């Protein structure tokens, strides 16, 4: 339930199965995700929980967890989560009064654990990134508010140390926890009293707890347990009677304990004897105080973990608090107390119980026999041998339960079982004999327990899975493949295989079938709906060039051979899954969108409108977070088109048709009858800006997609470019003559590095990705061949969207300016030019990436200011070529307006022209680049061949400041 709530609230979750999982489901999860955690559904306190990293360990761990969960909670159901190998365990203390008002009392760090049970807790957490702390607190508050939380609660998170800034919600505990003491010490709030008052109807306002008090110093709690620490690092419950119990006292110390001299330890309950809490003004002082207090804690008669705790607190990693939940288990060999320093009597190997306490009623050990003894006090859950059995060294003899945890007892030597002493259900003490064994060696009637494994053997369940997967391949669907090839198109799998690097990807949800089990057999659905018509996978693109870490990519490919690529109930769930992973792990996404929208033929549902589908908002949430790229070939209508429209960039083939409604929906709405080819052809969708890049076929589309993604993956080490001296000759000396701006771009950029977007839309402005010395850059440029380079309403939209795209994905922007200004006139204003062009200023004002302006020729008025991010002094640099000319408006227009009377007063047309030409020449001299630079309105006038050099130096200089997240 807590995981489901977190999912609804948008709180990060580690991969898991949000329901009780069977052993088969756990095995499938292990195969898909690697190491996992088995957890009791009703669990806590480390009961019914185990980490599994290998398939061979799973069955036994599953059985043990089930048994422990049943004993501890009366419910043996387990669920599964992916194992986070290096995690910190952080929990947020929450209070709520049931009215929707909730607050927090900061966090506790519980990373020092052994067997998933906490040993040492601290508040607040040392070395925790404040941004992560705030984000986890926000998540806890959002979830608590969502359920009108009442009382105390702890919302627990894992912080992934291998992924900077990543954390996951783990579970919520609606109760006072063992470690509540450290929060009380640093906040001054009595949590138990607060819990009782909240239950009695008090509000947070009435308790003056609307906001969290600032933490005062640090508090650390050590759990003192009655346990036997064995020489190999294992721990088992300690039995016996306490003969001395004298806790330490003094300033900054608190002891919550249940021990006393004469108390007899029971193996039925938890081994916790006392909680020792130290408070200090900083972490170091609290740690030193806790260590001294442990040295002063006198506890005799039973074994305890005090020596282990002392060694733990002296470990350099703990002193620096650079620990994870696996730290204690990894360091156990060096944490076992071995010294005999008289100043620290607890640091003594005698504290490790090594002698046996034999049951007085047990029969004497017969001559020549050895006994297999109980490693701890506990109850015999099962005996796995019978008298006369031969057993091998390491074979399981029995399972014991103590403190609701189960311990497997194995034979320490091979032999033959002569006598069984213990019986299931009986209680045994530590060291009590369970069986008598006649020693023997393998080969003398003793058979190894490890049997030879035929590595080629395929068991029935695996054979079924392999066969099901084989039916997904194109080889098993020749008719569908041939049909695609007849239209010069490819299958969805062919597209995915070309996009993602070979052997780099895992497919998600491959075994999904259409939700039509009420109308078709499983065999028929396997034939008709492989993967339910949607391939979802995560792998890499261009990893050989940029490295796997920078090359991750998710793919969603609708399969037109399955119900015309429509969106079914199952493939919506697949889409939601891959989109959630892309958002959670910041993975770029490529969508192959061909398909007809929603599928009305799915029957296995109790829904009505399906308007609660999350796929579209999930796709939209990726915008601004990761690059998203849509590819469409053939027909793409309705829901498929809606997903396509959410993408940053759309690549379409010449045969594509895209529309928010297909022929059936249009006809159903009474709007006429149309063929699919009449709806949204590329001849319409490229000029109107829907399509960004138009290509010939799917193979070219995928090649272009890989190039597109490369601009967000990093810098190329190898590059070439044209002779930059050519740039000196590409601007005509006749200032009125047009030129090919694309030739300027190709010459300036690295060879074969230009990828232009939306070429057919707003042709007066060019937007493209290029590379300069291998570095990716976004480029905008005026095109003097269209409207003289004037910025019209469509160009304003095009530039605005492109600047936002570059800013989102941290690409610097180069502007090549040659514009007479904005497009003017009554017709221009009918296109909402005021809004659409002014949006360029709004987008520029929000830029956090470096912006560079190079004026090639004209830089007039507000249009030039828009091309310079709002002002010639806004970019990192504004440079001009010697051909540059500047002015508040076009020189000719300025002369006509400014000297209208003087020109009108001339006696004839020849005199008027001579005067006009002279005034324009004077204005040009005033506004030419070299003169404007002398007034410091621009930064430099440069030799065109030095443009790349200026850019590289500018990129190097701007790289010194990290680009902030948007």
Coordinates of C-alpha atoms in Angstrom, one line a residue, residues 712-965:
X712 CA 23.5 15.3 -26.2
X713 CA 26.1 12.6 -25.5
X714 CA 29.4 14.5 -25.6
X715 CA 32.3 15.7 -27.6
X716 CA 33.9 13.9 -30.5
X717 CA 37.7 13.5 -30.2
X718 CA 38.3 13.4 -34.0
X719 CA 37.0 16.0 -36.4
X720 CA 37.9 17.9 -39.6
X721 CA 36.7 21.1 -41.1
X722 CA 37.0 23.1 -44.3
X723 CA 39.6 25.7 -44.9
X724 CA 38.3 28.6 -42.8
X725 CA 39.7 31.2 -45.3
X726 CA 36.6 30.4 -47.4
X727 CA 34.5 32.3 -44.9
X728 CA 36.2 35.6 -46.0
X729 CA 34.6 35.2 -49.5
X730 CA 31.1 33.9 -48.7
X731 CA 29.5 37.3 -47.9
X732 CA 29.3 39.4 -51.2
X733 CA 31.0 42.7 -51.2
X734 CA 27.8 44.1 -52.7
X735 CA 25.8 44.6 -49.5
X736 CA 22.5 44.3 -51.3
X737 CA 23.2 40.9 -52.8
X738 CA 21.9 37.7 -51.1
X739 CA 24.0 34.6 -50.4
X740 CA 23.6 31.0 -49.2
X741 CA 23.7 31.0 -45.4
X742 CA 23.8 27.2 -45.4
X743 CA 27.1 27.3 -47.2
X744 CA 28.4 29.6 -44.4
X745 CA 27.2 27.1 -41.8
X746 CA 28.7 24.1 -43.5
X747 CA 32.0 25.8 -43.8
X748 CA 32.1 27.1 -40.3
X749 CA 31.0 23.7 -38.7
X750 CA 33.0 20.5 -38.5
X751 CA 32.6 18.4 -41.6
X752 CA 29.3 16.4 -41.8
X753 CA 28.2 17.7 -38.4
X754 CA 25.2 19.9 -39.4
X755 CA 21.7 18.6 -38.6
X756 CA 19.1 21.1 -39.5
X757 CA 15.7 21.1 -37.8
X758 CA 12.3 22.2 -39.3
X759 CA 13.9 23.2 -42.6
X760 CA 10.5 23.6 -44.4
X761 CA 8.9 25.6 -41.5
X762 CA 9.8 29.4 -41.2
X763 CA 12.5 29.2 -43.9
X764 CA 13.7 32.7 -43.0
X765 CA 15.4 31.3 -39.9
X766 CA 17.6 28.3 -39.7
X767 CA 17.9 26.1 -36.6
X768 CA 20.5 23.3 -36.5
X769 CA 22.8 21.3 -34.3
X770 CA 26.5 21.6 -35.3
X771 CA 29.9 20.7 -33.9
X772 CA 32.9 23.0 -33.5
X773 CA 36.1 21.0 -32.9
X774 CA 33.9 18.1 -31.9
X775 CA 31.8 20.0 -29.4
X776 CA 28.0 20.1 -29.9
X777 CA 26.4 23.5 -30.3
X778 CA 22.9 24.7 -31.2
X779 CA 22.8 27.3 -34.0
X780 CA 20.3 29.8 -35.1
X781 CA 20.8 31.9 -38.3
X782 CA 18.9 34.3 -40.4
X783 CA 18.4 33.3 -44.1
X784 CA 18.7 36.3 -46.3
X785 CA 17.2 34.4 -49.2
X786 CA 13.8 34.5 -47.5
X787 CA 12.3 37.9 -46.7
X788 CA 15.8 39.2 -46.6
X789 CA 16.4 37.5 -43.3
X790 CA 13.5 39.3 -41.5
X791 CA 12.2 37.6 -38.4
X792 CA 8.5 36.8 -38.9
X793 CA 6.0 35.3 -36.5
X794 CA 6.8 31.7 -37.6
X795 CA 10.5 32.4 -37.2
X796 CA 9.9 33.7 -33.7
X797 CA 8.2 30.4 -32.8
X798 CA 11.0 28.4 -34.4
X799 CA 13.8 30.3 -32.6
X800 CA 12.0 30.3 -29.2
X801 CA 11.4 26.5 -29.2
X802 CA 15.0 25.8 -30.3
X803 CA 16.5 28.0 -27.6
X804 CA 14.4 26.3 -25.0
X805 CA 15.5 22.9 -26.3
X806 CA 19.2 23.8 -26.2
X807 CA 18.9 25.3 -22.8
X808 CA 17.1 22.3 -21.4
X809 CA 19.8 19.9 -22.6
X810 CA 22.8 22.2 -21.8
X811 CA 23.9 23.0 -25.3
X812 CA 25.6 26.3 -26.0
X813 CA 24.0 28.5 -28.7
X814 CA 25.6 30.3 -31.6
X815 CA 23.6 33.0 -33.4
X816 CA 24.6 34.1 -36.9
X817 CA 22.8 37.4 -37.4
X818 CA 21.9 39.0 -40.7
X819 CA 18.5 40.5 -40.4
X820 CA 16.8 43.8 -41.3
X821 CA 14.6 43.4 -38.3
X822 CA 11.1 42.0 -37.6
X823 CA 8.6 41.5 -40.4
X824 CA 6.3 44.4 -40.4
X825 CA 3.0 45.4 -42.0
X826 CA -0.8 44.7 -41.5
X827 CA -0.5 41.2 -42.9
X828 CA 2.3 40.4 -40.4
X829 CA 0.2 41.6 -37.5
X830 CA -2.6 39.1 -38.4
X831 CA -0.1 36.4 -37.5
X832 CA 0.2 37.5 -33.8
X833 CA 3.7 38.7 -34.5
X834 CA 3.8 40.8 -31.3
X835 CA 3.5 37.7 -29.2
X836 CA 5.3 35.1 -31.2
X837 CA 8.4 37.2 -31.9
X838 CA 8.5 38.7 -28.4
X839 CA 8.7 35.2 -27.1
X840 CA 12.3 35.1 -28.4
X841 CA 13.2 37.7 -25.7
X842 CA 11.4 35.7 -23.0
X843 CA 13.3 32.5 -24.0
X844 CA 16.6 34.4 -24.1
X845 CA 16.0 35.8 -20.7
X846 CA 15.8 32.3 -19.2
X847 CA 18.9 30.9 -20.8
X848 CA 21.5 29.4 -18.5
X849 CA 23.7 28.1 -21.3
X850 CA 26.4 30.3 -23.0
X851 CA 25.1 32.3 -26.0
X852 CA 27.4 33.7 -28.7
X853 CA 26.5 36.1 -31.4
X854 CA 28.4 36.7 -34.7
X855 CA 27.0 39.4 -37.0
X856 CA 27.6 38.5 -40.6
X857 CA 26.1 41.5 -42.2
X858 CA 22.8 43.3 -41.2
X859 CA 22.0 43.8 -37.5
X860 CA 19.0 46.2 -37.5
X861 CA 16.5 47.0 -34.8
X862 CA 14.6 44.7 -32.5
X863 CA 15.1 41.7 -34.8
X864 CA 18.9 42.0 -34.3
X865 CA 18.4 42.3 -30.6
X866 CA 16.4 39.1 -30.6
X867 CA 19.2 37.4 -32.5
X868 CA 21.6 38.6 -29.8
X869 CA 19.5 37.2 -26.9
X870 CA 18.0 40.6 -26.2
X871 CA 21.0 43.0 -26.4
X872 CA 24.4 43.0 -28.0
X873 CA 25.8 43.0 -24.5
X874 CA 23.9 39.9 -23.4
X875 CA 25.9 37.1 -25.1
X876 CA 29.2 35.8 -23.8
X877 CA 30.6 37.7 -26.8
X878 CA 29.1 39.6 -29.7
X879 CA 31.5 39.8 -32.6
X880 CA 31.0 41.0 -36.1
X881 CA 32.6 40.3 -39.4
X882 CA 33.9 43.4 -41.2
X883 CA 30.8 43.2 -43.4
X884 CA 28.6 43.9 -40.4
X885 CA 26.3 46.9 -40.3
X886 CA 24.2 48.1 -37.4
X887 CA 21.4 50.5 -36.7
X888 CA 18.1 50.9 -34.9
X889 CA 16.4 50.1 -38.2
X890 CA 17.4 49.5 -41.9
X891 CA 19.7 52.2 -43.2
X892 CA 17.6 52.9 -46.3
X893 CA 14.4 53.1 -44.2
X894 CA 16.0 55.3 -41.6
X895 CA 17.1 57.7 -44.3
X896 CA 13.7 57.8 -45.9
X897 CA 12.0 58.5 -42.6
X898 CA 14.6 60.8 -41.0
X899 CA 15.1 62.9 -44.1
X900 CA 11.7 62.8 -45.7
X901 CA 11.3 66.6 -45.9
X902 CA 14.8 67.2 -47.2
X903 CA 14.4 64.5 -49.9
X904 CA 11.0 65.9 -50.9
X905 CA 12.5 69.4 -51.3
X906 CA 14.9 68.3 -54.0
X907 CA 14.1 69.7 -57.4
X908 CA 14.1 66.4 -59.4
X909 CA 14.4 62.7 -59.1
X910 CA 18.1 62.6 -59.9
X911 CA 19.0 65.1 -57.2
X912 CA 16.8 63.2 -54.8
X913 CA 18.6 59.9 -55.6
X914 CA 22.0 61.5 -55.2
X915 CA 21.0 62.9 -51.8
X916 CA 19.6 59.6 -50.7
X917 CA 22.7 57.6 -51.8
X918 CA 24.9 60.1 -50.0
X919 CA 22.9 59.9 -46.8
X920 CA 22.8 56.1 -46.9
X921 CA 26.6 56.0 -47.4
X922 CA 27.0 58.3 -44.4
X923 CA 24.7 56.1 -42.3
X924 CA 26.7 53.0 -43.4
X925 CA 29.9 54.6 -42.3
X926 CA 28.3 55.5 -39.0
X927 CA 26.8 52.0 -38.5
X928 CA 29.5 49.7 -40.0
X929 CA 30.9 47.2 -37.6
X930 CA 34.3 48.7 -37.0
X931 CA 32.8 52.0 -36.0
X932 CA 30.2 50.4 -33.7
X933 CA 33.0 48.5 -32.0
X934 CA 34.7 51.7 -31.3
X935 CA 31.7 52.7 -29.2
X936 CA 31.9 49.4 -27.4
X937 CA 28.4 48.3 -28.5
X938 CA 29.9 45.1 -29.6
X939 CA 32.9 43.2 -28.4
X940 CA 35.0 42.8 -31.5
X941 CA 35.3 42.9 -35.2
X942 CA 37.0 39.7 -36.3
X943 CA 38.5 38.1 -39.4
X944 CA 35.9 35.6 -40.6
X945 CA 38.5 32.8 -40.7
X946 CA 39.0 33.3 -36.9
X947 CA 35.3 32.6 -36.1
X948 CA 35.9 29.0 -35.0
X949 CA 38.9 30.2 -32.9
X950 CA 36.7 32.7 -31.1
X951 CA 34.0 30.1 -30.5
X952 CA 36.4 27.6 -29.1
X953 CA 38.0 30.1 -26.7
X954 CA 34.5 31.3 -25.7
X955 CA 33.4 27.7 -25.0
X956 CA 36.5 27.0 -23.0
X957 CA 36.0 30.2 -20.9
X958 CA 32.3 29.6 -20.3
X959 CA 32.9 26.0 -19.3
X960 CA 34.5 27.3 -16.1
X961 CA 31.0 28.0 -14.7
X962 CA 28.8 24.9 -14.2
X963 CA 25.5 25.2 -16.1
X964 CA 22.7 25.0 -13.5
X965 CA 19.8 22.6 -13.7

